[in-house]
PDB file of C-alpha atoms in Angstrom:
ATOM      1  CA  MET A   1       7.344  -2.927 -21.637  1.00  0.00           C
ATOM      2  CA  ASP A   2       4.855  -1.350 -25.099  1.00  0.00           C
ATOM      3  CA  PHE A   3       2.952  -4.047 -26.387  1.00  0.00           C
ATOM      4  CA  ILE A   4       1.506  -1.252 -29.464  1.00  0.00           C
ATOM      5  CA  GLY A   5       3.059  -3.690 -32.207  1.00  0.00           C
ATOM      6  CA  VAL A   6       2.064  -6.604 -30.991  1.00  0.00           C
ATOM      7  CA  ASP A   7      -1.707  -5.889 -30.530  1.00  0.00           C
ATOM      8  CA  LYS A   8      -1.670  -4.418 -34.262  1.00  0.00           C
ATOM      9  CA  GLY A   9      -0.410  -8.005 -35.106  1.00  0.00           C
ATOM     10  CA  TYR A  10      -3.154  -9.232 -32.813  1.00  0.00           C
ATOM     11  CA  LEU A  11      -5.634  -7.096 -34.664  1.00  0.00           C
ATOM     12  CA  PHE A  12      -4.168  -7.856 -38.554  1.00  0.00           C
ATOM     13  CA  ILE A  13      -4.710 -11.963 -37.459  1.00  0.00           C
ATOM     14  CA  ALA A  14      -8.231 -10.776 -36.684  1.00  0.00           C
ATOM     15  CA  GLY A  15      -8.602  -9.447 -39.345  1.00  0.00           C
ATOM     16  CA  LEU A  16      -7.191 -12.140 -41.995  1.00  0.00           C
ATOM     17  CA  THR A  17      -9.270 -14.877 -40.130  1.00  0.00           C
ATOM     18  CA  LEU A  18     -12.565 -12.769 -40.273  1.00  0.00           C
ATOM     19  CA  ILE A  19     -11.850 -12.375 -43.955  1.00  0.00           C
ATOM     20  CA  GLY A  20     -11.371 -16.684 -44.235  1.00  0.00           C
ATOM     21  CA  ALA A  21     -14.422 -16.853 -42.187  1.00  0.00           C
ATOM     22  CA  VAL A  22     -16.969 -14.623 -44.300  1.00  0.00           C
ATOM     23  CA  LEU A  23     -15.303 -16.116 -48.098  1.00  0.00           C
ATOM     24  CA  ILE A  24     -16.143 -19.644 -46.364  1.00  0.00           C
ATOM     25  CA  VAL A  25     -19.479 -18.593 -45.603  1.00  0.00           C
ATOM     26  CA  LEU A  26     -19.865 -17.155 -48.979  1.00  0.00           C
ATOM     27  CA  SER A  27     -19.001 -20.571 -50.660  1.00  0.00           C
ATOM     28  CA  LEU A  28     -21.322 -22.099 -48.220  1.00  0.00           C
ATOM     29  CA  ILE A  29     -24.261 -19.821 -49.936  1.00  0.00           C
ATOM     30  CA  LEU A  30     -22.900 -20.453 -53.421  1.00  0.00           C
ATOM     31  CA  ASN A  31     -22.799 -24.244 -52.809  1.00  0.00           C
ATOM     32  CA  GLY A  32     -26.369 -23.546 -52.231  1.00  0.00           C
ATOM     33  CA  HIS A  33     -26.841 -21.910 -55.299  1.00  0.00           C
ATOM     34  CA  VAL A  34     -24.738 -24.517 -57.316  1.00  0.00           C
ATOM     35  CA  ALA A  35     -27.273 -27.827 -55.741  1.00  0.00           C
ATOM     36  CA  ALA A  36     -30.243 -25.878 -56.915  1.00  0.00           C
ATOM     37  CA  ASN A  37     -28.419 -25.612 -60.811  1.00  0.00           C
ATOM     38  CA  VAL A  38     -27.944 -29.124 -60.615  1.00  0.00           C
ATOM     39  CA  ARG A  39     -31.396 -30.111 -59.872  1.00  0.00           C
ATOM     40  CA  ASN A  40     -32.273 -27.028 -62.452  1.00  0.00           C
ATOM     41  CA  ASP A  41     -29.985 -28.523 -64.813  1.00  0.00           C
ATOM     42  CA  VAL A  42     -28.563 -25.176 -65.583  1.00  0.00           C
ATOM     43  CA  ARG A  43     -24.733 -26.427 -66.678  1.00  0.00           C
ATOM     44  CA  HIS A  44     -23.015 -23.362 -67.371  1.00  0.00           C
ATOM     45  CA  ARG A  45     -24.021 -21.471 -64.351  1.00  0.00           C
ATOM     46  CA  GLU A  46     -23.326 -24.717 -62.446  1.00  0.00           C
ATOM     47  CA  LYS A  47     -19.805 -24.662 -63.548  1.00  0.00           C
ATOM     48  CA  LEU A  48     -19.231 -21.023 -63.004  1.00  0.00           C
ATOM     49  CA  LEU A  49     -20.609 -20.908 -59.526  1.00  0.00           C
ATOM     50  CA  GLU A  50     -18.895 -23.903 -58.525  1.00  0.00           C
ATOM     51  CA  TYR A  51     -15.523 -22.169 -59.401  1.00  0.00           C
ATOM     52  CA  TYR A  52     -16.152 -19.214 -57.187  1.00  0.00           C
ATOM     53  CA  ARG A  53     -17.308 -21.702 -54.585  1.00  0.00           C
ATOM     54  CA  ASN A  54     -13.754 -23.147 -54.509  1.00  0.00           C
ATOM     55  CA  THR A  55     -12.221 -20.034 -55.282  1.00  0.00           C
ATOM     56  CA  LEU A  56     -13.628 -18.687 -52.086  1.00  0.00           C
ATOM     57  CA  SER A  57     -13.654 -21.855 -49.953  1.00  0.00           C
ATOM     58  CA  GLN A  58      -9.502 -22.180 -50.689  1.00  0.00           C
ATOM     59  CA  VAL A  59      -8.914 -18.746 -50.372  1.00  0.00           C
ATOM     60  CA  GLY A  60     -10.691 -18.651 -46.613  1.00  0.00           C
ATOM     61  CA  VAL A  61      -9.111 -21.468 -45.655  1.00  0.00           C
ATOM     62  CA  ILE A  62      -5.624 -20.455 -46.539  1.00  0.00           C
ATOM     63  CA  LEU A  63      -6.417 -17.395 -44.793  1.00  0.00           C
ATOM     64  CA  ILE A  64      -7.921 -18.971 -41.982  1.00  0.00           C
ATOM     65  CA  GLY A  65      -4.580 -21.041 -41.832  1.00  0.00           C
ATOM     66  CA  ILE A  66      -2.520 -17.920 -42.175  1.00  0.00           C
ATOM     67  CA  GLY A  67      -4.128 -16.139 -39.072  1.00  0.00           C
ATOM     68  CA  ILE A  68      -3.878 -19.121 -36.842  1.00  0.00           C
ATOM     69  CA  SER A  69      -0.322 -19.774 -38.218  1.00  0.00           C
ATOM     70  CA  LEU A  70       0.878 -15.710 -36.852  1.00  0.00           C
ATOM     71  CA  SER A  71      -1.172 -15.771 -33.674  1.00  0.00           C
ATOM     72  CA  VAL A  72       0.708 -18.890 -32.422  1.00  0.00           C
ATOM     73  CA  PHE A  73       3.475 -16.979 -33.440  1.00  0.00           C
ATOM     74  CA  TYR A  74       2.614 -13.772 -31.725  1.00  0.00           C
ATOM     75  CA  PHE A  75       1.139 -15.384 -28.736  1.00  0.00           C
ATOM     76  CA  GLN A  76       5.236 -17.104 -28.261  1.00  0.00           C
ATOM     77  CA  GLN A  77       6.742 -13.815 -29.051  1.00  0.00           C
ATOM     78  CA  ASN A  78       4.671 -12.586 -26.552  1.00  0.00           C
ATOM     79  CA  TYR A  79       5.152 -15.427 -23.875  1.00  0.00           C
ATOM     80  CA  GLN A  80       8.764 -15.363 -24.239  1.00  0.00           C
ATOM     81  CA  GLU A  81       8.699 -11.666 -24.062  1.00  0.00           C
ATOM     82  CA  ARG A  82       7.259 -11.385 -20.976  1.00  0.00           C
ATOM     83  CA  SER A  83       9.152 -14.085 -19.563  1.00  0.00           C
ATOM     84  CA  ARG A  84      11.967 -12.073 -20.577  1.00  0.00           C
ATOM     85  CA  ARG A  85      10.702  -9.274 -18.724  1.00  0.00           C
ATOM     86  CA  ALA A  86       9.847 -11.060 -15.667  1.00  0.00           C
ATOM     87  CA  ALA A  87      13.540 -12.277 -15.265  1.00  0.00           C
ATOM     88  CA  GLU A  88      14.835  -9.083 -15.480  1.00  0.00           C
ATOM     89  CA  LEU A  89      12.329  -7.617 -13.460  1.00  0.00           C
ATOM     90  CA  GLN A  90      13.619 -10.279 -10.694  1.00  0.00           C
ATOM     91  CA  GLN A  91      17.193  -9.630 -11.626  1.00  0.00           C
ATOM     92  CA  ILE A  92      16.652  -5.995 -10.810  1.00  0.00           C
ATOM     93  CA  LEU A  93      15.286  -6.464  -7.975  1.00  0.00           C
ATOM     94  CA  ALA A  94      17.827  -8.975  -6.611  1.00  0.00           C
ATOM     95  CA  LYS A  95      20.272  -6.368  -7.354  1.00  0.00           C
ATOM     96  CA  MET A  96      18.861  -3.347  -5.695  1.00  0.00           C
ATOM     97  CA  SER A  97      17.800  -5.243  -2.707  1.00  0.00           C
ATOM     98  CA  LEU A  98      21.488  -6.519  -2.343  1.00  0.00           C
ATOM     99  CA  GLN A  99      22.589  -2.882  -2.677  1.00  0.00           C
ATOM    100  CA  ALA A 100      19.161  -1.575   0.116  1.00  0.00           C
ATOM    101  CA  ALA A 101      21.187  -4.488   2.006  1.00  0.00           C
ATOM    102  CA  ARG A 102      24.426  -2.973   1.756  1.00  0.00           C
ATOM    103  CA  GLY A 103      23.343   0.614   2.206  1.00  0.00           C
ATOM    104  CA  ALA A 104      20.933  -0.258   5.492  1.00  0.00           C
ATOM    105  CA  ALA A 105      24.074  -2.128   7.198  1.00  0.00           C
ATOM    106  CA  GLU A 106      25.322   1.864   6.412  1.00  0.00           C
ATOM    107  CA  MET A 107      23.007   3.554   7.904  1.00  0.00           C
ATOM    108  CA  PRO A 108      23.609   3.638  11.263  1.00  0.00           C
ATOM    109  CA  SER A 109      26.610   5.219  11.184  1.00  0.00           C
ATOM    110  CA  LEU A 110      24.650   8.303   9.899  1.00  0.00           C
ATOM    111  CA  ALA A 111      23.646   8.861  13.487  1.00  0.00           C
ATOM    112  CA  GLU A 112      26.690  10.154  14.071  1.00  0.00           C
ATOM    113  CA  PHE A 113      26.183  12.915  12.230  1.00  0.00           C
ATOM    114  CA  ASP A 114      22.682  13.514  13.401  1.00  0.00           C
ATOM    115  CA  ALA A 115      24.242  13.881  16.972  1.00  0.00           C
ATOM    116  CA  MET A 116      26.708  16.582  15.568  1.00  0.00           C
ATOM    117  CA  LEU A 117      24.441  18.161  13.147  1.00  0.00           C
ATOM    118  CA  ASP A 118      20.853  18.875  15.192  1.00  0.00           C
ATOM    119  CA  ALA A 119      22.656  19.436  18.480  1.00  0.00           C
ATOM    120  CA  GLY A 120      20.684  21.790  20.593  1.00  0.00           C
ATOM    121  CA  GLN A 121      18.700  22.783  17.171  1.00  0.00           C
ATOM    122  CA  PRO A 122      17.752  20.772  13.706  1.00  0.00           C
ATOM    123  CA  TYR A 123      20.732  22.406  11.723  1.00  0.00           C
ATOM    124  CA  GLN A 124      18.998  24.097   8.661  1.00  0.00           C
ATOM    125  CA  ASP A 125      20.576  24.648   4.817  1.00  0.00           C
ATOM    126  CA  PRO A 126      22.340  28.096   5.321  1.00  0.00           C
ATOM    127  CA  ASP A 127      21.249  29.256   2.367  1.00  0.00           C
ATOM    128  CA  LYS A 128      17.720  29.136   3.518  1.00  0.00           C
ATOM    129  CA  GLY A 129      18.418  31.352   6.414  1.00  0.00           C
ATOM    130  CA  ASN A 130      18.803  29.566   9.675  1.00  0.00           C
ATOM    131  CA  THR A 131      21.942  27.722  10.433  1.00  0.00           C
ATOM    132  CA  ALA A 132      20.550  26.456  14.052  1.00  0.00           C
ATOM    133  CA  THR A 133      23.880  26.425  16.688  1.00  0.00           C
ATOM    134  CA  ALA A 134      26.237  26.015  13.984  1.00  0.00           C
ATOM    135  CA  ASP A 135      27.109  29.275  13.108  1.00  0.00           C
ATOM    136  CA  ARG A 136      27.432  30.737  17.076  1.00  0.00           C
ATOM    137  CA  LEU A 137      29.969  27.851  17.970  1.00  0.00           C
ATOM    138  CA  GLN A 138      32.911  29.392  19.876  1.00  0.00           C
ATOM    139  CA  GLY A 139      34.943  28.800  22.713  1.00  0.00           C
ATOM    140  CA  PRO A 140      34.535  25.415  24.582  1.00  0.00           C
ATOM    141  CA  GLU A 141      31.459  24.622  22.242  1.00  0.00           C
ATOM    142  CA  LEU A 142      33.645  25.139  18.921  1.00  0.00           C
ATOM    143  CA  ALA A 143      36.124  23.370  20.713  1.00  0.00           C
ATOM    144  CA  ALA A 144      33.850  20.029  21.544  1.00  0.00           C
ATOM    145  CA  GLN A 145      32.631  20.010  17.776  1.00  0.00           C
ATOM    146  CA  ILE A 146      36.068  19.767  16.858  1.00  0.00           C
ATOM    147  CA  ALA A 147      36.732  16.725  19.081  1.00  0.00           C
ATOM    148  CA  ARG A 148      33.132  15.385  17.519  1.00  0.00           C
ATOM    149  CA  ILE A 149      34.192  15.978  14.097  1.00  0.00           C
ATOM    150  CA  LYS A 150      38.101  14.329  14.423  1.00  0.00           C
ATOM    151  CA  LEU A 151      35.486  11.105  16.086  1.00  0.00           C
ATOM    152  CA  ILE A 152      33.248  10.982  12.956  1.00  0.00           C
ATOM    153  CA  GLU A 153      36.134  10.866  10.655  1.00  0.00           C
ATOM    154  CA  ILE A 154      37.167   7.558  12.591  1.00  0.00           C
ATOM    155  CA  ASP A 155      33.720   6.250  12.731  1.00  0.00           C
ATOM    156  CA  VAL A 156      31.797   7.348   9.454  1.00  0.00           C
ATOM    157  CA  ASN A 157      33.012   5.600   6.257  1.00  0.00           C
ATOM    158  CA  ALA A 158      31.059   7.937   4.323  1.00  0.00           C
ATOM    159  CA  ARG A 159      32.181   6.814   0.449  1.00  0.00           C
ATOM    160  CA  ASP A 160      30.002   3.469   1.441  1.00  0.00           C
ATOM    161  CA  LEU A 161      26.880   5.685   0.780  1.00  0.00           C
ATOM    162  CA  GLU A 162      28.121   5.681  -2.955  1.00  0.00           C
ATOM    163  CA  LEU A 163      27.110   1.689  -2.595  1.00  0.00           C
ATOM    164  CA  MET A 164      23.488   3.167  -3.289  1.00  0.00           C
ATOM    165  CA  ASN A 165      23.751   2.993  -6.826  1.00  0.00           C
ATOM    166  CA  ILE A 166      20.066   2.506  -8.413  1.00  0.00           C
ATOM    167  CA  SER A 167      21.076   3.931 -12.288  1.00  0.00           C
ATOM    168  CA  GLN A 168      23.776   1.135 -12.492  1.00  0.00           C
ATOM    169  CA  ILE A 169      21.213  -1.858 -12.249  1.00  0.00           C
ATOM    170  CA  PHE A 170      19.209  -0.225 -14.710  1.00  0.00           C
ATOM    171  CA  GLU A 171      22.187  -0.111 -17.314  1.00  0.00           C
ATOM    172  CA  ASN A 172      21.455  -1.694 -21.071  1.00  0.00           C
ATOM    173  CA  SER A 173      17.899  -2.331 -19.315  1.00  0.00           C
ATOM    174  CA  LEU A 174      14.373  -1.137 -21.173  1.00  0.00           C
ATOM    175  CA  ALA A 175      12.837  -0.897 -17.892  1.00  0.00           C
ATOM    176  CA  VAL A 176      14.034   2.384 -17.030  1.00  0.00           C
ATOM    177  CA  ASN A 177      11.866   3.682 -19.779  1.00  0.00           C
ATOM    178  CA  ASP A 178       8.783   2.330 -18.307  1.00  0.00           C
ATOM    179  CA  ILE A 179       9.585   4.516 -15.151  1.00  0.00           C
ATOM    180  CA  ASP A 180       7.997   7.921 -13.899  1.00  0.00           C
ATOM    181  CA  PRO A 181      10.730  10.593 -15.043  1.00  0.00           C
ATOM    182  CA  THR A 182      10.088  12.835 -11.955  1.00  0.00           C
ATOM    183  CA  LEU A 183      11.219   9.337  -9.923  1.00  0.00           C
ATOM    184  CA  TRP A 184      13.967   8.758 -12.119  1.00  0.00           C
ATOM    185  CA  PHE A 185      15.415  12.378 -12.079  1.00  0.00           C
ATOM    186  CA  ASN A 186      15.048  12.445  -8.278  1.00  0.00           C
ATOM    187  CA  ILE A 187      16.938   9.064  -8.319  1.00  0.00           C
ATOM    188  CA  VAL A 188      19.818  10.217 -10.381  1.00  0.00           C
ATOM    189  CA  ARG A 189      19.728  13.719  -8.472  1.00  0.00           C
ATOM    190  CA  ASP A 190      20.376  11.953  -5.337  1.00  0.00           C
ATOM    191  CA  GLU A 191      23.350   9.586  -6.719  1.00  0.00           C
ATOM    192  CA  SER A 192      24.876  12.848  -7.818  1.00  0.00           C
ATOM    193  CA  ASP A 193      24.312  14.289  -4.486  1.00  0.00           C
ATOM    194  CA  ILE A 194      25.999  11.388  -2.913  1.00  0.00           C
ATOM    195  CA  HIS A 195      28.755  11.368  -4.884  1.00  0.00           C
ATOM    196  CA  TYR A 196      29.804  15.112  -4.707  1.00  0.00           C
ATOM    197  CA  GLY A 197      29.121  14.781  -0.921  1.00  0.00           C
ATOM    198  CA  VAL A 198      31.654  12.026  -0.870  1.00  0.00           C
ATOM    199  CA  GLY A 199      34.296  14.045  -2.364  1.00  0.00           C
ATOM    200  CA  GLN A 200      33.690  17.336  -0.779  1.00  0.00           C
ATOM    201  CA  LEU A 201      33.875  15.829   2.513  1.00  0.00           C
ATOM    202  CA  ALA A 202      36.799  13.938   1.860  1.00  0.00           C
ATOM    203  CA  ASN A 203      38.102  17.663   0.983  1.00  0.00           C
ATOM    204  CA  ASP A 204      36.690  19.369   4.381  1.00  0.00           C
ATOM    205  CA  TYR A 205      38.115  16.497   6.393  1.00  0.00           C
ATOM    206  CA  ARG A 206      41.558  17.718   5.068  1.00  0.00           C
ATOM    207  CA  ASP A 207      41.262  21.477   4.580  1.00  0.00           C
ATOM    208  CA  PHE A 208      39.693  21.039   8.321  1.00  0.00           C
ATOM    209  CA  HIS A 209      42.781  19.271   9.568  1.00  0.00           C
ATOM    210  CA  GLN A 210      45.358  21.772   7.665  1.00  0.00           C
ATOM    211  CA  ALA A 211      43.185  24.637   9.786  1.00  0.00           C
ATOM    212  CA  LEU A 212      44.034  22.092  13.331  1.00  0.00           C
ATOM    213  CA  GLY A 213      47.140  21.592  12.402  1.00  0.00           C
ATOM    214  CA  ASP A 214      48.737  20.286  15.503  1.00  0.00           C
ATOM    215  CA  ALA A 215      47.113  22.158  18.353  1.00  0.00           C
ATOM    216  CA  THR A 216      44.956  20.522  20.686  1.00  0.00           C
ATOM    217  CA  PRO A 217      40.656  21.504  20.052  1.00  0.00           C
ATOM    218  CA  GLU A 218      41.491  23.790  23.385  1.00  0.00           C
ATOM    219  CA  ALA A 219      44.416  25.397  22.166  1.00  0.00           C
ATOM    220  CA  ALA A 220      42.877  26.148  18.387  1.00  0.00           C
ATOM    221  CA  VAL A 221      40.049  28.399  19.439  1.00  0.00           C
ATOM    222  CA  ALA A 222      42.396  30.364  21.743  1.00  0.00           C
ATOM    223  CA  ASP A 223      43.936  31.707  19.047  1.00  0.00           C
ATOM    224  CA  PRO A 224      40.755  34.039  17.135  1.00  0.00           C
ATOM    225  CA  GLN A 225      42.526  33.967  13.512  1.00  0.00           C
ATOM    226  CA  ARG A 226      43.251  29.957  13.925  1.00  0.00           C
ATOM    227  CA  ALA A 227      39.665  29.175  15.445  1.00  0.00           C
ATOM    228  CA  ALA A 228      37.704  31.586  12.639  1.00  0.00           C
ATOM    229  CA  ALA A 229      39.574  29.286  10.005  1.00  0.00           C
ATOM    230  CA  ILE A 230      38.445  25.997  11.522  1.00  0.00           C
ATOM    231  CA  LYS A 231      35.096  27.713  12.474  1.00  0.00           C
ATOM    232  CA  ARG A 232      34.698  27.578   8.386  1.00  0.00           C
ATOM    233  CA  GLU A 233      35.845  24.030   7.563  1.00  0.00           C
ATOM    234  CA  VAL A 234      33.097  23.027  10.549  1.00  0.00           C
ATOM    235  CA  LEU A 235      30.616  24.585   9.267  1.00  0.00           C
ATOM    236  CA  ASP A 236      31.578  22.939   5.305  1.00  0.00           C
ATOM    237  CA  ILE A 237      31.545  19.801   7.067  1.00  0.00           C
ATOM    238  CA  PHE A 238      28.110  20.467   8.735  1.00  0.00           C
ATOM    239  CA  TYR A 239      26.785  21.531   5.341  1.00  0.00           C
ATOM    240  CA  ASP A 240      28.237  18.154   3.684  1.00  0.00           C
ATOM    241  CA  ALA A 241      27.135  15.928   6.167  1.00  0.00           C
ATOM    242  CA  ASP A 242      23.525  16.969   5.878  1.00  0.00           C
ATOM    243  CA  LEU A 243      23.548  16.760   2.270  1.00  0.00           C
ATOM    244  CA  LEU A 244      25.068  13.297   2.691  1.00  0.00           C
ATOM    245  CA  ARG A 245      22.280  11.651   5.350  1.00  0.00           C
ATOM    246  CA  GLN A 246      19.330  13.596   3.368  1.00  0.00           C
ATOM    247  CA  SER A 247      20.028  11.532  -0.171  1.00  0.00           C
ATOM    248  CA  GLY A 248      21.464   8.747   1.741  1.00  0.00           C
ATOM    249  CA  ARG A 249      18.463   8.409   3.553  1.00  0.00           C
ATOM    250  CA  ARG A 250      16.018   9.175   0.800  1.00  0.00           C
ATOM    251  CA  GLN A 251      17.356   7.220  -1.914  1.00  0.00           C
ATOM    252  CA  LEU A 252      17.777   3.908   0.906  1.00  0.00           C
ATOM    253  CA  ALA A 253      13.355   5.004   1.350  1.00  0.00           C
ATOM    254  CA  ARG A 254      13.227   5.135  -2.141  1.00  0.00           C
ATOM    255  CA  MET A 255      14.925   1.632  -2.647  1.00  0.00           C
ATOM    256  CA  CYS A 256      13.269  -0.141   0.340  1.00  0.00           C
ATOM    257  CA  TRP A 257       9.437   1.701  -1.437  1.00  0.00           C
ATOM    258  CA  MET A 258       9.895   0.452  -4.719  1.00  0.00           C
ATOM    259  CA  LEU A 259      11.495  -3.643  -3.544  1.00  0.00           C
ATOM    260  CA  SER A 260       7.875  -3.996  -1.501  1.00  0.00           C
ATOM    261  CA  ALA A 261       6.033  -3.130  -4.425  1.00  0.00           C
ATOM    262  CA  GLY A 262       7.921  -6.149  -6.089  1.00  0.00           C
ATOM    263  CA  PRO A 263       8.073  -6.426  -9.953  1.00  0.00           C
ATOM    264  CA  GLY A 264       5.451  -3.596 -10.559  1.00  0.00           C
ATOM    265  CA  PHE A 265       7.798  -1.120  -8.671  1.00  0.00           C
ATOM    266  CA  THR A 266       7.889   0.286 -12.559  1.00  0.00           C
ATOM    267  CA  ALA A 267       4.742   1.540 -12.627  1.00  0.00           C
ATOM    268  CA  LEU A 268       5.152   3.434  -9.002  1.00  0.00           C
ATOM    269  CA  LYS A 269       4.392   7.461  -8.550  1.00  0.00           C
ATOM    270  CA  PRO A 270       6.214   9.326  -6.948  1.00  0.00           C
ATOM    271  CA  VAL A 271       5.385   9.470  -2.987  1.00  0.00           C
ATOM    272  CA  ASP A 272       5.563  13.478  -1.701  1.00  0.00           C
ATOM    273  CA  ALA A 273       6.949  12.473   1.363  1.00  0.00           C
ATOM    274  CA  ILE A 274       9.286  11.057   0.135  1.00  0.00           C
ATOM    275  CA  GLU A 275      10.854  13.236  -2.433  1.00  0.00           C
ATOM    276  CA  ALA A 276       9.880  16.335  -1.496  1.00  0.00           C
ATOM    277  CA  ASP A 277      12.703  18.928   0.102  1.00  0.00           C
ATOM    278  CA  GLN A 278      11.824  20.052   3.492  1.00  0.00           C
ATOM    279  CA  PRO A 279      13.742  22.686   5.121  1.00  0.00           C
ATOM    280  CA  THR A 280      15.502  20.485   7.688  1.00  0.00           C
ATOM    281  CA  HIS A 281      16.077  16.606   7.610  1.00  0.00           C
ATOM    282  CA  GLY A 282      13.753  15.923  10.914  1.00  0.00           C
ATOM    283  CA  ALA A 283      11.252  17.697   9.180  1.00  0.00           C
ATOM    284  CA  TRP A 284      11.542  14.975   6.161  1.00  0.00           C
ATOM    285  CA  LEU A 285      11.672  12.287   8.482  1.00  0.00           C
ATOM    286  CA  GLU A 286       8.594  13.107  10.391  1.00  0.00           C
ATOM    287  CA  ARG A 287       6.547  13.360   7.017  1.00  0.00           C
ATOM    288  CA  ALA A 288       8.025  10.587   5.916  1.00  0.00           C
ATOM    289  CA  TRP A 289       7.557   8.074   8.833  1.00  0.00           C
ATOM    290  CA  PRO A 290       4.279   7.604   7.868  1.00  0.00           C
ATOM    291  CA  VAL A 291       4.664   6.388   4.729  1.00  0.00           C
ATOM    292  CA  LEU A 292       7.787   4.080   5.342  1.00  0.00           C
ATOM    293  CA  SER A 293       6.739   2.651   8.639  1.00  0.00           C
ATOM    294  CA  GLY A 294       4.005   0.650   6.833  1.00  0.00           C
ATOM    295  CA  LEU A 295       6.503  -0.492   3.831  1.00  0.00           C
ATOM    296  CA  HIS A 296       8.204  -3.540   4.710  1.00  0.00           C
ATOM    297  CA  LEU A 297      11.918  -5.020   3.278  1.00  0.00           C
ATOM    298  CA  GLY A 298      12.183  -8.511   4.947  1.00  0.00           C
ATOM    299  CA  ARG A 299      11.813  -8.059   8.848  1.00  0.00           C
ATOM    300  CA  GLU A 300      12.383  -4.237   9.140  1.00  0.00           C
ATOM    301  CA  ASN A 301       9.742  -1.364   7.779  1.00  0.00           C
ATOM    302  CA  CYS A 302      11.580   0.836   5.877  1.00  0.00           C
ATOM    303  CA  PHE A 303      11.819   3.752   8.615  1.00  0.00           C
ATOM    304  CA  ASP A 304      13.899   1.433  10.604  1.00  0.00           C
ATOM    305  CA  ILE A 305      16.389   0.700   8.218  1.00  0.00           C
ATOM    306  CA  LEU A 306      17.087   4.169   7.907  1.00  0.00           C
ATOM    307  CA  GLY A 307      19.148   3.937  11.113  1.00  0.00           C
ATOM    308  CA  TYR A 308      17.554   7.163  12.915  1.00  0.00           C
ATOM    309  CA  HIS A 309      17.473   7.270  16.387  1.00  0.00           C
ATOM    310  CA  PRO A 310      16.260  10.579  17.735  1.00  0.00           C
ATOM    311  CA  ARG A 311      18.191  11.665  21.301  1.00  0.00           C
TER     312      ARG A 311
END
């Protein structure tokens, strides 16, 4: 929260109080001159100085009184604003903690994606050149992946990953203005990727079942035309599953990192180990581990809750 307006108010109050104090000092000086004129029996000058003295002292007292009253007002406003902000941040942390706990409960299911995507060699985005073993699937290997994909569809409820919606917590909160813009952009980007990946994965599974039909995996791969259609859908599932596990784990890691900072999370700056894109998910995990393993959410460290179990 920006307290610049309050700071200017305190400067104004200090100025009023200082002027009032100066006027009081001047009235005391004039009082000395009044006493001298009384001793010298200079009646006209005595009355004139008394008028100035009284005016200065009255104005000085008034200004000091105004300054004290305003300072009390600003102190109360500042205290109330800080109390409101503290309560707001605690509420945000409580909601984020609940989201993180729900997200962490879904993370072990991502291990199903890990086993599928990184079999033989870490999966890599096709746009970056290497599709690992995925693009070379055929025959019995393709049949095995078809069977595995059908099992994962039953075991993994990818839609639950949308529970980690940080931006929703900040709706109607001015605290969002204090978050680093790059960090906020990355948060919203990952939320968008999770939402997109969940929708696309559902479409991928639908197209996958249409291509497979009623055939068994072994019978499907024996038909070159059907095998080619199924393989395209398998690669689409691979792509969207990789997008989901990367965005989901990065979002949960970010939430755990923010929660570990407590109410001071709004002052955090992006950590490259968490925010930077890597060629493979394994490379991101390897780089994030030193940072996340040193942070804790309850009894769990922020890396363990990602549910990654290398095989």
